PDB file of C-alpha atoms in Angstrom:
ATOM      1  CA  MET A   1     202.949 -21.781 -40.719  1.00  0.00           C
ATOM      2  CA  THR A   2     201.083 -21.386 -44.080  1.00  0.00           C
ATOM      3  CA  GLN A   3     197.309 -21.848 -44.616  1.00  0.00           C
ATOM      4  CA  GLN A   4     198.263 -25.173 -46.539  1.00  0.00           C
ATOM      5  CA  GLU A   5     200.249 -26.550 -43.212  1.00  0.00           C
ATOM      6  CA  LEU A   6     197.669 -25.390 -41.097  1.00  0.00           C
ATOM      7  CA  LYS A   7     194.831 -27.126 -43.272  1.00  0.00           C
ATOM      8  CA  SER A   8     197.005 -30.458 -43.212  1.00  0.00           C
ATOM      9  CA  ILE A   9     196.861 -30.372 -39.358  1.00  0.00           C
ATOM     10  CA  ILE A  10     193.141 -29.642 -39.261  1.00  0.00           C
ATOM     11  CA  GLN A  11     192.275 -32.519 -41.692  1.00  0.00           C
ATOM     12  CA  LYS A  12     194.636 -34.555 -39.646  1.00  0.00           C
ATOM     13  CA  HIS A  13     192.384 -34.156 -36.687  1.00  0.00           C
ATOM     14  CA  TYR A  14     188.777 -33.341 -38.069  1.00  0.00           C
ATOM     15  CA  SER A  15     188.612 -34.914 -41.521  1.00  0.00           C
ATOM     16  CA  TYR A  16     186.169 -37.336 -40.026  1.00  0.00           C
ATOM     17  CA  ILE A  17     184.041 -34.675 -38.646  1.00  0.00           C
ATOM     18  CA  PHE A  18     184.127 -31.677 -40.769  1.00  0.00           C
ATOM     19  CA  GLU A  19     183.393 -31.436 -44.619  1.00  0.00           C
ATOM     20  CA  GLU A  20     186.177 -30.018 -46.849  1.00  0.00           C
ATOM     21  CA  ALA A  21     184.637 -26.722 -47.676  1.00  0.00           C
ATOM     22  CA  LEU A  22     184.377 -25.912 -43.719  1.00  0.00           C
ATOM     23  CA  ILE A  23     187.971 -27.154 -43.106  1.00  0.00           C
ATOM     24  CA  ASP A  24     188.908 -24.780 -45.886  1.00  0.00           C
ATOM     25  CA  GLU A  25     187.405 -21.928 -44.308  1.00  0.00           C
ATOM     26  CA  ILE A  26     188.821 -22.973 -40.831  1.00  0.00           C
ATOM     27  CA  ALA A  27     192.225 -22.717 -42.196  1.00  0.00           C
ATOM     28  CA  SER A  28     191.907 -19.376 -43.717  1.00  0.00           C
ATOM     29  CA  VAL A  29     190.620 -17.520 -40.463  1.00  0.00           C
ATOM     30  CA  ALA A  30     192.157 -19.663 -37.662  1.00  0.00           C
ATOM     31  CA  VAL A  31     195.304 -18.481 -35.571  1.00  0.00           C
ATOM     32  CA  THR A  32     197.290 -21.084 -34.086  1.00  0.00           C
ATOM     33  CA  LYS A  33     198.858 -20.649 -30.618  1.00  0.00           C
ATOM     34  CA  LYS A  34     201.288 -22.826 -28.961  1.00  0.00           C
ATOM     35  CA  PHE A  35     201.293 -23.057 -25.147  1.00  0.00           C
ATOM     36  CA  LYS A  36     203.302 -24.178 -22.376  1.00  0.00           C
ATOM     37  CA  GLU A  37     202.550 -26.343 -19.182  1.00  0.00           C
ATOM     38  CA  GLY A  38     200.945 -23.879 -16.509  1.00  0.00           C
ATOM     39  CA  ASP A  39     200.374 -21.195 -19.011  1.00  0.00           C
ATOM     40  CA  ILE A  40     196.920 -19.330 -18.378  1.00  0.00           C
ATOM     41  CA  LEU A  41     195.051 -19.405 -21.704  1.00  0.00           C
ATOM     42  CA  ILE A  42     191.632 -17.888 -20.437  1.00  0.00           C
ATOM     43  CA  GLU A  43     191.517 -15.939 -17.239  1.00  0.00           C
ATOM     44  CA  ILE A  44     188.241 -15.266 -15.178  1.00  0.00           C
ATOM     45  CA  GLY A  45     187.045 -11.720 -16.291  1.00  0.00           C
ATOM     46  CA  ASN A  46     188.122 -11.774 -19.613  1.00  0.00           C
ATOM     47  CA  THR A  47     186.088 -10.933 -22.649  1.00  0.00           C
ATOM     48  CA  ILE A  48     186.567 -13.740 -25.007  1.00  0.00           C
ATOM     49  CA  PHE A  49     186.324 -12.833 -28.718  1.00  0.00           C
ATOM     50  CA  LYS A  50     187.934 -16.293 -30.240  1.00  0.00           C
ATOM     51  CA  MET A  51     186.768 -19.850 -29.581  1.00  0.00           C
ATOM     52  CA  PRO A  52     189.586 -22.473 -28.746  1.00  0.00           C
ATOM     53  CA  LEU A  53     189.781 -25.672 -30.646  1.00  0.00           C
ATOM     54  CA  LEU A  54     192.333 -27.972 -28.997  1.00  0.00           C
ATOM     55  CA  LEU A  55     194.861 -29.718 -31.553  1.00  0.00           C
ATOM     56  CA  GLU A  56     197.470 -30.888 -29.178  1.00  0.00           C
ATOM     57  CA  GLY A  57     197.923 -31.255 -25.364  1.00  0.00           C
ATOM     58  CA  ALA A  58     195.282 -31.015 -22.487  1.00  0.00           C
ATOM     59  CA  ILE A  59     193.593 -28.151 -20.636  1.00  0.00           C
ATOM     60  CA  LYS A  60     192.176 -27.940 -17.286  1.00  0.00           C
ATOM     61  CA  ILE A  61     189.150 -25.852 -16.783  1.00  0.00           C
ATOM     62  CA  LEU A  62     188.750 -24.202 -13.115  1.00  0.00           C
ATOM     63  CA  ARG A  63     186.185 -22.354 -11.630  1.00  0.00           C
ATOM     64  CA  GLU A  64     186.730 -19.616  -8.730  1.00  0.00           C
ATOM     65  CA  ALA A  65     184.458 -19.002  -6.030  1.00  0.00           C
ATOM     66  CA  PRO A  66     184.840 -15.628  -3.701  1.00  0.00           C
ATOM     67  CA  ASP A  67     187.386 -16.228  -1.062  1.00  0.00           C
ATOM     68  CA  GLN A  68     187.168 -20.097  -1.338  1.00  0.00           C
ATOM     69  CA  GLY A  69     190.024 -20.653  -4.021  1.00  0.00           C
ATOM     70  CA  GLU A  70     189.737 -22.665  -7.256  1.00  0.00           C
ATOM     71  CA  LEU A  71     187.519 -25.734  -8.105  1.00  0.00           C
ATOM     72  CA  PHE A  72     188.533 -27.927 -10.718  1.00  0.00           C
ATOM     73  CA  LEU A  73     185.615 -28.731 -13.343  1.00  0.00           C
ATOM     74  CA  TYR A  74     187.030 -30.773 -16.246  1.00  0.00           C
ATOM     75  CA  PHE A  75     189.930 -31.648 -18.724  1.00  0.00           C
ATOM     76  CA  LEU A  76     189.895 -30.366 -22.498  1.00  0.00           C
ATOM     77  CA  GLU A  77     191.685 -33.159 -24.696  1.00  0.00           C
ATOM     78  CA  LYS A  78     192.611 -33.498 -28.201  1.00  0.00           C
ATOM     79  CA  GLY A  79     189.907 -32.559 -30.565  1.00  0.00           C
ATOM     80  CA  ASP A  80     187.890 -30.608 -27.686  1.00  0.00           C
ATOM     81  CA  THR A  81     186.554 -27.157 -27.548  1.00  0.00           C
ATOM     82  CA  CYS A  82     185.410 -25.597 -24.273  1.00  0.00           C
ATOM     83  CA  ALA A  83     181.417 -24.943 -24.138  1.00  0.00           C
ATOM     84  CA  MET A  84     181.896 -22.345 -21.593  1.00  0.00           C
ATOM     85  CA  SER A  85     184.181 -20.198 -23.287  1.00  0.00           C
ATOM     86  CA  MET A  86     181.970 -20.649 -26.343  1.00  0.00           C
ATOM     87  CA  ALA A  87     179.008 -19.433 -24.797  1.00  0.00           C
ATOM     88  CA  CYS A  88     181.149 -16.399 -23.606  1.00  0.00           C
ATOM     89  CA  CYS A  89     181.744 -16.019 -27.170  1.00  0.00           C
ATOM     90  CA  MET A  90     178.220 -16.040 -28.514  1.00  0.00           C
ATOM     91  CA  GLY A  91     176.861 -14.171 -25.684  1.00  0.00           C
ATOM     92  CA  LYS A  92     179.582 -11.723 -25.664  1.00  0.00           C
ATOM     93  CA  THR A  93     180.034 -12.081 -21.553  1.00  0.00           C
ATOM     94  CA  LYS A  94     182.948 -12.321 -19.426  1.00  0.00           C
ATOM     95  CA  SER A  95     184.591 -15.517 -18.672  1.00  0.00           C
ATOM     96  CA  GLU A  96     183.641 -17.150 -15.578  1.00  0.00           C
ATOM     97  CA  ILE A  97     186.221 -19.883 -15.812  1.00  0.00           C
ATOM     98  CA  ARG A  98     190.081 -20.072 -15.794  1.00  0.00           C
ATOM     99  CA  ALA A  99     191.782 -22.129 -18.600  1.00  0.00           C
ATOM    100  CA  VAL A 100     195.239 -23.461 -17.605  1.00  0.00           C
ATOM    101  CA  ALA A 101     197.457 -25.749 -19.706  1.00  0.00           C
ATOM    102  CA  GLU A 102     198.027 -29.260 -18.124  1.00  0.00           C
ATOM    103  CA  THR A 103     200.538 -29.951 -21.010  1.00  0.00           C
ATOM    104  CA  ASP A 104     202.309 -28.321 -23.697  1.00  0.00           C
ATOM    105  CA  GLY A 105     200.246 -28.164 -26.624  1.00  0.00           C
ATOM    106  CA  LEU A 106     198.496 -26.264 -29.628  1.00  0.00           C
ATOM    107  CA  VAL A 107     195.133 -24.456 -30.193  1.00  0.00           C
ATOM    108  CA  LEU A 108     193.370 -23.116 -32.737  1.00  0.00           C
ATOM    109  CA  MET A 109     191.666 -19.582 -32.012  1.00  0.00           C
ATOM    110  CA  LEU A 110     188.598 -19.141 -34.315  1.00  0.00           C
ATOM    111  CA  PRO A 111     186.839 -15.799 -34.501  1.00  0.00           C
ATOM    112  CA  VAL A 112     183.321 -15.627 -32.831  1.00  0.00           C
ATOM    113  CA  GLU A 113     181.987 -14.228 -36.156  1.00  0.00           C
ATOM    114  CA  LYS A 114     182.670 -17.114 -38.087  1.00  0.00           C
ATOM    115  CA  MET A 115     181.351 -19.482 -35.417  1.00  0.00           C
ATOM    116  CA  GLU A 116     177.800 -17.924 -35.720  1.00  0.00           C
ATOM    117  CA  GLU A 117     178.108 -18.047 -39.428  1.00  0.00           C
ATOM    118  CA  TRP A 118     179.290 -21.593 -39.675  1.00  0.00           C
ATOM    119  CA  LEU A 119     176.027 -22.655 -37.442  1.00  0.00           C
ATOM    120  CA  GLY A 120     173.825 -21.685 -40.377  1.00  0.00           C
ATOM    121  CA  LYS A 121     176.187 -22.971 -43.024  1.00  0.00           C
ATOM    122  CA  TYR A 122     177.342 -26.364 -42.057  1.00  0.00           C
ATOM    123  CA  LYS A 123     175.836 -29.052 -40.580  1.00  0.00           C
ATOM    124  CA  SER A 124     178.785 -30.895 -39.343  1.00  0.00           C
ATOM    125  CA  TRP A 125     179.730 -27.467 -37.348  1.00  0.00           C
ATOM    126  CA  ARG A 126     176.213 -27.398 -35.648  1.00  0.00           C
ATOM    127  CA  SER A 127     176.545 -31.203 -34.640  1.00  0.00           C
ATOM    128  CA  PHE A 128     180.144 -30.479 -33.431  1.00  0.00           C
ATOM    129  CA  VAL A 129     178.914 -27.334 -31.543  1.00  0.00           C
ATOM    130  CA  PHE A 130     176.061 -29.218 -29.970  1.00  0.00           C
ATOM    131  CA  ASP A 131     178.033 -32.248 -29.146  1.00  0.00           C
ATOM    132  CA  SER A 132     180.614 -30.100 -27.177  1.00  0.00           C
ATOM    133  CA  TYR A 133     177.772 -28.821 -25.248  1.00  0.00           C
ATOM    134  CA  THR A 134     176.395 -31.965 -24.300  1.00  0.00           C
ATOM    135  CA  ASN A 135     179.764 -33.463 -23.180  1.00  0.00           C
ATOM    136  CA  ARG A 136     180.592 -30.633 -21.295  1.00  0.00           C
ATOM    137  CA  MET A 137     177.437 -30.771 -19.571  1.00  0.00           C
ATOM    138  CA  LYS A 138     177.887 -34.267 -18.706  1.00  0.00           C
ATOM    139  CA  GLU A 139     181.334 -33.467 -17.399  1.00  0.00           C
ATOM    140  CA  MET A 140     179.900 -30.574 -14.994  1.00  0.00           C
ATOM    141  CA  LEU A 141     177.037 -32.856 -13.814  1.00  0.00           C
ATOM    142  CA  ASN A 142     179.901 -35.457 -13.127  1.00  0.00           C
ATOM    143  CA  ALA A 143     181.743 -32.817 -11.319  1.00  0.00           C
ATOM    144  CA  ILE A 144     178.711 -31.866  -9.141  1.00  0.00           C
ATOM    145  CA  ASP A 145     178.216 -35.551  -8.423  1.00  0.00           C
ATOM    146  CA  THR A 146     181.893 -36.031  -7.409  1.00  0.00           C
ATOM    147  CA  LEU A 147     181.305 -33.070  -5.076  1.00  0.00           C
ATOM    148  CA  ALA A 148     178.075 -34.185  -3.451  1.00  0.00           C
ATOM    149  CA  PHE A 149     178.460 -37.760  -3.318  1.00  0.00           C
ATOM    150  CA  MET A 150     182.140 -38.907  -3.091  1.00  0.00           C
ATOM    151  CA  ASN A 151     184.326 -38.652  -0.014  1.00  0.00           C
ATOM    152  CA  MET A 152     187.578 -36.773  -0.378  1.00  0.00           C
ATOM    153  CA  ASN A 153     189.643 -39.888  -0.714  1.00  0.00           C
ATOM    154  CA  GLU A 154     187.662 -41.069  -3.730  1.00  0.00           C
ATOM    155  CA  ARG A 155     187.841 -37.717  -5.207  1.00  0.00           C
ATOM    156  CA  LEU A 156     191.329 -37.564  -4.991  1.00  0.00           C
ATOM    157  CA  ILE A 157     192.064 -41.062  -6.743  1.00  0.00           C
ATOM    158  CA  LYS A 158     189.430 -40.156  -9.343  1.00  0.00           C
ATOM    159  CA  HIS A 159     191.267 -36.984  -9.751  1.00  0.00           C
ATOM    160  CA  LEU A 160     194.698 -38.809 -10.147  1.00  0.00           C
ATOM    161  CA  ASN A 161     193.149 -40.942 -13.025  1.00  0.00           C
ATOM    162  CA  GLU A 162     191.989 -38.174 -14.858  1.00  0.00           C
ATOM    163  CA  LYS A 163     195.234 -36.630 -14.985  1.00  0.00           C
ATOM    164  CA  ALA A 164     197.070 -39.656 -15.739  1.00  0.00           C
ATOM    165  CA  LYS A 165     195.026 -40.160 -18.593  1.00  0.00           C
ATOM    166  CA  VAL A 166     195.124 -36.421 -20.304  1.00  0.00           C
ATOM    167  CA  ASN A 167     198.929 -36.892 -19.255  1.00  0.00           C
ATOM    168  CA  GLN A 168     199.199 -40.034 -20.660  1.00  0.00           C
ATOM    169  CA  THR A 169     201.534 -41.373 -18.141  1.00  0.00           C
ATOM    170  CA  ASN A 170     201.147 -42.903 -14.613  1.00  0.00           C
ATOM    171  CA  ILE A 171     203.937 -40.801 -13.282  1.00  0.00           C
ATOM    172  CA  MET A 172     203.038 -37.255 -12.448  1.00  0.00           C
ATOM    173  CA  GLN A 173     205.313 -34.510 -11.331  1.00  0.00           C
ATOM    174  CA  ILE A 174     203.067 -32.509  -9.097  1.00  0.00           C
ATOM    175  CA  THR A 175     203.214 -31.192  -5.644  1.00  0.00           C
ATOM    176  CA  HIS A 176     200.785 -31.709  -2.927  1.00  0.00           C
ATOM    177  CA  GLN A 177     199.608 -28.260  -2.728  1.00  0.00           C
ATOM    178  CA  GLU A 178     198.894 -28.261  -6.431  1.00  0.00           C
ATOM    179  CA  ILE A 179     196.718 -31.156  -6.026  1.00  0.00           C
ATOM    180  CA  ALA A 180     194.856 -29.315  -3.084  1.00  0.00           C
ATOM    181  CA  ASP A 181     194.109 -26.393  -5.117  1.00  0.00           C
ATOM    182  CA  GLU A 182     192.468 -28.152  -8.143  1.00  0.00           C
ATOM    183  CA  LEU A 183     190.423 -30.035  -5.181  1.00  0.00           C
ATOM    184  CA  ASN A 184     189.692 -27.189  -3.196  1.00  0.00           C
ATOM    185  CA  THR A 185     191.262 -28.578  -0.045  1.00  0.00           C
ATOM    186  CA  SER A 186     194.129 -28.079   2.207  1.00  0.00           C
ATOM    187  CA  ARG A 187     197.481 -29.603   1.725  1.00  0.00           C
ATOM    188  CA  VAL A 188     197.503 -31.411   5.032  1.00  0.00           C
ATOM    189  CA  VAL A 189     194.456 -33.361   3.990  1.00  0.00           C
ATOM    190  CA  ILE A 190     195.795 -34.325   0.583  1.00  0.00           C
ATOM    191  CA  SER A 191     199.203 -35.531   2.111  1.00  0.00           C
ATOM    192  CA  ARG A 192     197.368 -37.470   4.687  1.00  0.00           C
ATOM    193  CA  LEU A 193     195.298 -38.945   1.963  1.00  0.00           C
ATOM    194  CA  LEU A 194     198.173 -39.612  -0.190  1.00  0.00           C
ATOM    195  CA  LYS A 195     199.820 -41.447   2.203  1.00  0.00           C
ATOM    196  CA  VAL A 196     196.896 -43.700   2.733  1.00  0.00           C
ATOM    197  CA  LEU A 197     196.846 -44.323  -0.812  1.00  0.00           C
ATOM    198  CA  GLU A 198     200.372 -45.534  -0.694  1.00  0.00           C
ATOM    199  CA  ASP A 199     199.679 -47.589   2.282  1.00  0.00           C
ATOM    200  CA  GLU A 200     197.023 -49.264   0.377  1.00  0.00           C
ATOM    201  CA  GLY A 201     199.343 -50.167  -2.707  1.00  0.00           C
ATOM    202  CA  LYS A 202     197.356 -47.724  -5.150  1.00  0.00           C
ATOM    203  CA  ILE A 203     200.221 -45.005  -5.606  1.00  0.00           C
ATOM    204  CA  LYS A 204     203.955 -44.847  -4.824  1.00  0.00           C
ATOM    205  CA  LEU A 205     205.121 -41.313  -3.752  1.00  0.00           C
ATOM    206  CA  ASN A 206     208.549 -39.830  -4.218  1.00  0.00           C
ATOM    207  CA  ARG A 207     209.304 -36.253  -4.134  1.00  0.00           C
ATOM    208  CA  ASN A 208     206.965 -33.992  -5.969  1.00  0.00           C
ATOM    209  CA  ILE A 209     206.193 -37.237  -7.892  1.00  0.00           C
ATOM    210  CA  ILE A 210     203.165 -39.231  -7.750  1.00  0.00           C
ATOM    211  CA  GLU A 211     203.133 -43.014  -9.664  1.00  0.00           C
ATOM    212  CA  LEU A 212     199.767 -44.587  -9.971  1.00  0.00           C
ATOM    213  CA  LEU A 213     200.323 -48.381  -9.443  1.00  0.00           C
TER     214      LEU A 213
END
């Protein structure tokens, strides 16, 4: 991909946010990376030297507790960046999250030294970074509220609705075990609750396929 082609893609997604000079700089230093559903883009314990800026697709952000499996935190969608990986970049610390591709997609990788430079140089970049932190913090608080105040049945239907939204389809190809892993519970619990939701007319179950009604 040429620099001009990359600039055109960035303009398509960010011309309403970033000024032309910043778009030119992003296009000159960014590296594009295509990914497939299920790819691990950031692993726990990794040192992060580049910040992801999502152009296409969706990514799920997971937290891992020792001996307790994974816990889903939030989705990144087109136009988003991950505030937690951003903080790791800026603080030069190791990642405490795992980023897994929910769908196929395309991401821009931006070098950390440019992130710091642009904070002082471009008002639009400062606003984008601070808005990203704010949005991710709201999603983190929402995840905490979900854990603290919702029962598993409510958590399950909420999670299915979120997956349908980022995948842009009400028909999802996913196993009961995969859902259980994302919600940090057992497959038996998820299978039982899915059957309840089907009996209530909220979903339709087929082999490894769930359709929201």
